[in-house]
mmCIF file of C-alpha atoms in Angstrom:
data_model
loop_
_atom_site.group_PDB
_atom_site.id
_atom_site.type_symbol
_atom_site.label_atom_id
_atom_site.label_comp_id
_atom_site.label_asym_id
_atom_site.label_seq_id
_atom_site.Cartn_x
_atom_site.Cartn_y
_atom_site.Cartn_z
ATOM 1 C CA ARG W 89 -7.970 64.610 -56.299
ATOM 2 C CA LEU W 90 -6.602 61.074 -56.381
ATOM 3 C CA LEU W 91 -3.089 62.335 -55.625
ATOM 4 C CA GLN W 92 -4.441 64.229 -52.626
ATOM 5 C CA ILE W 93 -6.301 61.163 -51.403
ATOM 6 C CA ILE W 94 -3.214 58.987 -51.642
ATOM 7 C CA GLN W 95 -1.195 61.578 -49.725
ATOM 8 C CA SER W 96 -3.881 62.108 -47.085
ATOM 9 C CA THR W 97 -3.692 61.489 -43.365
ATOM 10 C CA ASP W 98 -6.535 58.967 -43.745
ATOM 11 C CA MET W 99 -4.433 56.944 -46.182
ATOM 12 C CA TYR W 100 -1.301 57.095 -44.029
ATOM 13 C CA ASP W 101 -3.242 56.111 -40.911
ATOM 14 C CA HIS W 102 -4.793 53.191 -42.758
ATOM 15 C CA LEU W 103 -1.447 51.948 -44.079
ATOM 16 C CA ILE W 104 0.179 52.275 -40.672
ATOM 17 C CA ARG W 105 -2.602 50.172 -39.105
ATOM 18 C CA GLN W 106 -2.940 47.723 -41.992
ATOM 19 C CA PHE W 107 0.775 46.934 -42.223
ATOM 20 C CA ASP W 108 1.700 47.529 -38.577
ATOM 21 C CA LEU W 109 4.328 50.036 -39.679
ATOM 22 C CA PHE W 110 5.316 51.200 -36.208
ATOM 23 C CA SER W 111 6.886 47.795 -35.639
ATOM 24 C CA GLY W 112 7.714 47.309 -39.312
ATOM 25 C CA TYR W 113 9.860 50.467 -39.235
ATOM 26 C CA ASP W 114 11.158 49.754 -35.714
ATOM 27 C CA ILE W 115 9.523 52.903 -34.298
ATOM 28 C CA ASP W 116 9.364 53.248 -30.530
ATOM 29 C CA THR W 117 5.771 54.355 -29.953
ATOM 30 C CA THR W 118 6.626 55.687 -26.503
ATOM 31 C CA ARG W 119 8.891 58.332 -27.982
ATOM 32 C CA GLU W 120 7.800 61.777 -29.006
ATOM 33 C CA PHE W 121 6.959 62.277 -32.687
ATOM 34 C CA HIS W 122 6.798 58.525 -33.374
ATOM 35 C CA TYR W 123 3.786 59.048 -35.639
ATOM 36 C CA GLU W 124 5.464 61.836 -37.617
ATOM 37 C CA LYS W 125 8.584 59.715 -38.069
ATOM 38 C CA THR W 126 6.535 56.775 -39.337
ATOM 39 C CA VAL W 127 4.626 58.976 -41.793
ATOM 40 C CA SER W 128 7.902 60.490 -42.986
ATOM 41 C CA ILE W 129 9.371 57.061 -43.722
ATOM 42 C CA LEU W 130 6.145 55.976 -45.387
ATOM 43 C CA LYS W 131 6.021 59.101 -47.573
ATOM 44 C CA SER W 132 9.589 58.554 -48.670
ATOM 45 C CA ARG W 133 8.720 55.035 -49.821
ATOM 46 C CA ILE W 134 5.637 55.926 -51.863
ATOM 47 C CA GLY W 135 6.183 57.277 -55.361
ATOM 48 C CA LEU W 136 3.377 58.938 -57.300
ATOM 49 C CA ILE W 137 3.476 59.906 -60.957
ATOM 50 C CA LYS W 138 0.637 61.464 -62.907
ATOM 51 C CA THR W 139 0.721 60.196 -66.479
ATOM 52 C CA PRO W 140 -0.209 62.199 -69.591
ATOM 53 C CA PHE W 141 -3.376 60.031 -69.723
ATOM 54 C CA ASN W 142 -4.630 61.341 -66.343
ATOM 55 C CA SER W 143 -3.741 58.110 -64.597
ATOM 56 C CA VAL W 144 -1.678 57.856 -61.450
ATOM 57 C CA VAL W 145 1.171 55.406 -61.114
ATOM 58 C CA VAL W 146 1.789 54.350 -57.516
ATOM 59 C CA SER W 147 5.038 52.678 -56.597
ATOM 60 C CA VAL W 148 6.173 51.563 -53.172
ATOM 61 C CA SER W 149 9.686 50.642 -52.166
ATOM 62 C CA ASP W 150 10.265 48.469 -49.144
ATOM 63 C CA PRO W 151 13.122 46.177 -48.171
ATOM 64 C CA VAL W 152 10.643 43.289 -48.315
ATOM 65 C CA ARG W 153 9.454 43.131 -51.931
ATOM 66 C CA GLN W 154 6.126 41.520 -51.124
ATOM 67 C CA HIS W 155 5.340 44.379 -48.706
ATOM 68 C CA SER W 156 5.877 46.804 -51.576
ATOM 69 C CA VAL W 157 3.433 44.899 -53.756
ATOM 70 C CA ASP W 158 0.847 44.507 -51.021
ATOM 71 C CA MET W 159 1.098 48.140 -49.977
ATOM 72 C CA ALA W 160 0.793 49.459 -53.546
ATOM 73 C CA ASN W 161 -2.275 47.309 -54.150
ATOM 74 C CA GLU W 162 -3.755 48.393 -50.807
ATOM 75 C CA ILE W 163 -3.193 52.047 -51.689
ATOM 76 C CA ALA W 164 -5.217 51.557 -54.879
ATOM 77 C CA ARG W 165 -7.962 49.680 -53.063
ATOM 78 C CA TYR W 166 -8.230 52.116 -50.160
ATOM 79 C CA ALA W 167 -8.051 55.149 -52.483
ATOM 80 C CA ASP W 168 -11.315 53.893 -53.965
ATOM 81 C CA THR W 169 -12.833 53.669 -50.464
ATOM 82 C CA LEU W 170 -11.726 57.188 -49.552
ATOM 83 C CA TYR W 171 -12.790 58.645 -52.901
ATOM 84 C CA ARG W 172 -16.198 57.024 -52.551
ATOM 85 C CA LYS W 173 -16.631 58.483 -49.037
ATOM 86 C CA ILE W 174 -15.739 61.951 -50.295
ATOM 87 C CA MET W 175 -18.079 61.694 -53.263
ATOM 88 C CA VAL W 176 -20.951 60.435 -51.110
ATOM 89 C CA ARG W 177 -20.547 63.473 -48.831
ATOM 90 C CA VAL W 178 -20.338 65.826 -51.835
ATOM 91 C CA GLN W 179 -23.372 64.272 -53.523
ATOM 92 C CA GLN W 180 -25.381 64.283 -50.288
ATOM 93 C CA SER W 181 -24.641 67.985 -49.908
ATOM 94 C CA ARG W 182 -25.610 68.631 -53.522
ATOM 95 C CA GLY W 183 -28.774 66.598 -53.066
ATOM 96 C CA ASP W 184 -29.708 68.554 -49.945
ATOM 97 C CA ILE W 185 -29.204 71.842 -51.790
ATOM 98 C CA TYR W 186 -31.217 70.661 -54.811
ATOM 99 C CA GLU W 187 -33.962 69.345 -52.553
ATOM 100 C CA ALA W 188 -34.253 72.673 -50.704
ATOM 101 C CA GLN W 189 -34.317 74.579 -53.987
ATOM 102 C CA LEU W 190 -36.924 72.187 -55.385
ATOM 103 C CA ARG W 191 -39.156 72.776 -52.345
ATOM 104 C CA ASP W 192 -38.789 76.541 -52.820
ATOM 105 C CA LEU W 193 -39.575 76.297 -56.534
ATOM 106 C CA SER W 194 -42.569 74.080 -55.912
ATOM 107 C CA ALA W 195 -43.885 76.557 -53.347
ATOM 108 C CA GLN W 196 -43.362 79.402 -55.814
ATOM 109 C CA VAL W 197 -45.216 77.484 -58.528
ATOM 110 C CA ALA W 198 -48.121 76.777 -56.173
ATOM 111 C CA ALA W 199 -48.272 80.451 -55.168
ATOM 112 C CA GLN W 200 -48.132 81.562 -58.798
ATOM 113 C CA GLU W 201 -50.816 79.077 -59.756
ATOM 114 C CA SER W 202 -53.093 80.385 -57.001
ATOM 115 C CA ALA W 203 -52.444 83.979 -58.038
ATOM 116 C CA LEU W 204 -53.113 83.173 -61.702
ATOM 117 C CA ASN W 205 -56.301 81.297 -60.875
ATOM 118 C CA ALA W 206 -57.492 84.205 -58.733
ATOM 119 C CA LEU W 207 -56.755 86.532 -61.629
ATOM 120 C CA ILE W 208 -58.695 84.330 -64.037
ATOM 121 C CA ASP W 209 -61.626 84.265 -61.607
ATOM 122 C CA ARG W 210 -61.720 88.076 -61.637
ATOM 123 C CA PHE W 211 -62.473 88.199 -65.359
ATOM 124 C CA PRO W 212 -66.075 88.908 -66.267
ATOM 125 C CA GLY W 213 -68.252 85.851 -66.776
ATOM 126 C CA GLN W 214 -69.052 86.327 -70.442
ATOM 127 C CA PRO W 215 -66.618 84.780 -72.886
ATOM 128 C CA SER W 216 -64.726 87.187 -75.031
ATOM 129 C CA THR W 217 -61.791 86.975 -77.364
ATOM 130 C CA GLN W 218 -59.757 89.212 -75.083
ATOM 131 C CA ARG W 219 -60.522 87.065 -72.034
ATOM 132 C CA LYS W 220 -59.673 83.861 -73.892
ATOM 133 C CA MET W 221 -56.333 85.323 -75.015
ATOM 134 C CA ALA W 222 -55.510 86.473 -71.481
ATOM 135 C CA GLU W 223 -56.439 83.062 -70.072
ATOM 136 C CA GLN W 224 -54.255 81.355 -72.670
ATOM 137 C CA GLU W 225 -51.317 83.647 -71.832
ATOM 138 C CA LEU W 226 -51.749 82.818 -68.143
ATOM 139 C CA VAL W 227 -51.930 79.101 -68.852
ATOM 140 C CA ASP W 228 -48.819 79.340 -71.053
ATOM 141 C CA ALA W 229 -46.966 81.166 -68.260
ATOM 142 C CA LEU W 230 -47.997 78.491 -65.771
ATOM 143 C CA VAL W 231 -46.910 75.698 -68.136
ATOM 144 C CA LYS W 232 -43.501 77.370 -68.579
ATOM 145 C CA LEU W 233 -43.106 77.666 -64.834
ATOM 146 C CA ASN W 234 -44.008 74.014 -64.365
ATOM 147 C CA GLN W 235 -41.528 73.008 -67.099
ATOM 148 C CA GLY W 236 -38.789 74.886 -65.260
ATOM 149 C CA VAL W 237 -39.606 73.001 -62.075
ATOM 150 C CA GLU W 238 -39.660 69.680 -63.925
ATOM 151 C CA GLU W 239 -36.277 70.389 -65.523
ATOM 152 C CA PHE W 240 -34.906 71.178 -62.088
ATOM 153 C CA ARG W 241 -36.503 68.012 -60.702
ATOM 154 C CA ALA W 242 -34.708 66.035 -63.450
ATOM 155 C CA LYS W 243 -31.374 67.568 -62.380
ATOM 156 C CA TYR W 244 -32.159 66.662 -58.783
ATOM 157 C CA THR W 245 -32.952 63.087 -59.857
ATOM 158 C CA GLU W 246 -29.651 62.929 -61.742
ATOM 159 C CA GLN W 247 -27.766 64.013 -58.612
ATOM 160 C CA ALA W 248 -29.620 61.366 -56.593
ATOM 161 C CA LEU W 249 -28.575 58.713 -59.133
ATOM 162 C CA VAL W 250 -24.932 59.786 -58.883
ATOM 163 C CA LEU W 251 -25.204 59.479 -55.090
ATOM 164 C CA GLN W 252 -26.631 55.963 -55.469
ATOM 165 C CA PHE W 253 -23.707 55.046 -57.729
ATOM 166 C CA PHE W 254 -21.187 56.044 -55.083
ATOM 167 C CA GLN W 255 -23.114 54.233 -52.367
ATOM 168 C CA HIS W 256 -22.813 50.863 -54.147
ATOM 169 C CA ASP W 257 -19.730 49.051 -52.902
ATOM 170 C CA ASN W 258 -19.418 46.822 -55.954
ATOM 171 C CA LEU W 259 -18.988 49.700 -58.421
ATOM 172 C CA PRO W 260 -15.407 51.000 -58.286
ATOM 173 C CA SER W 261 -14.804 54.726 -58.623
ATOM 174 C CA VAL W 262 -11.021 54.323 -58.754
ATOM 175 C CA ILE W 263 -10.019 51.655 -61.216
ATOM 176 C CA GLN W 264 -6.769 49.800 -60.779
ATOM 177 C CA GLN W 265 -5.486 49.249 -64.283
ATOM 178 C CA GLN W 266 -2.704 46.944 -63.240
ATOM 179 C CA THR W 267 -1.964 45.307 -59.912
ATOM 180 C CA ALA W 268 1.449 45.772 -58.443
ATOM 181 C CA LEU W 269 4.040 43.205 -59.378
ATOM 182 C CA THR W 270 7.161 42.010 -57.587
#
């Protein structure tokens, strides 16, 4: 996913704006395909290697060495921003799905509880061993149903916590192991 983010239109647009690459690459913005030409030059100057340790090495070559360093570091920084945006959208979607399912489950539990209580009320008034066993079976079934809902609620809570993690700006999701050097 990180490789895709680094090679995304969002990343290229950001780098073009951030480093004023139209002028940096002497691109005439009045000419046709000026954007495509700029992206092509930019792509040719960015090297990406996936390591055996599931890390990504980003290298940038530019005639001005400091631009290479700054651009490589900016790619790492902005990759975190883009990754965070993607993950927030994914987690919000997951949360919405879990929330809808939780509402459905809660409604089903309430309906089952009403049905079970109505069934219990239909038993004859005198206590009997058979009635007590049936009541206990119904209570056990209701407890199991409630446990299922609570387990699902815990999963929903976990998804909400993951969303909160990605919404905090001070917690990086992409970690730069080493800053670029000249």
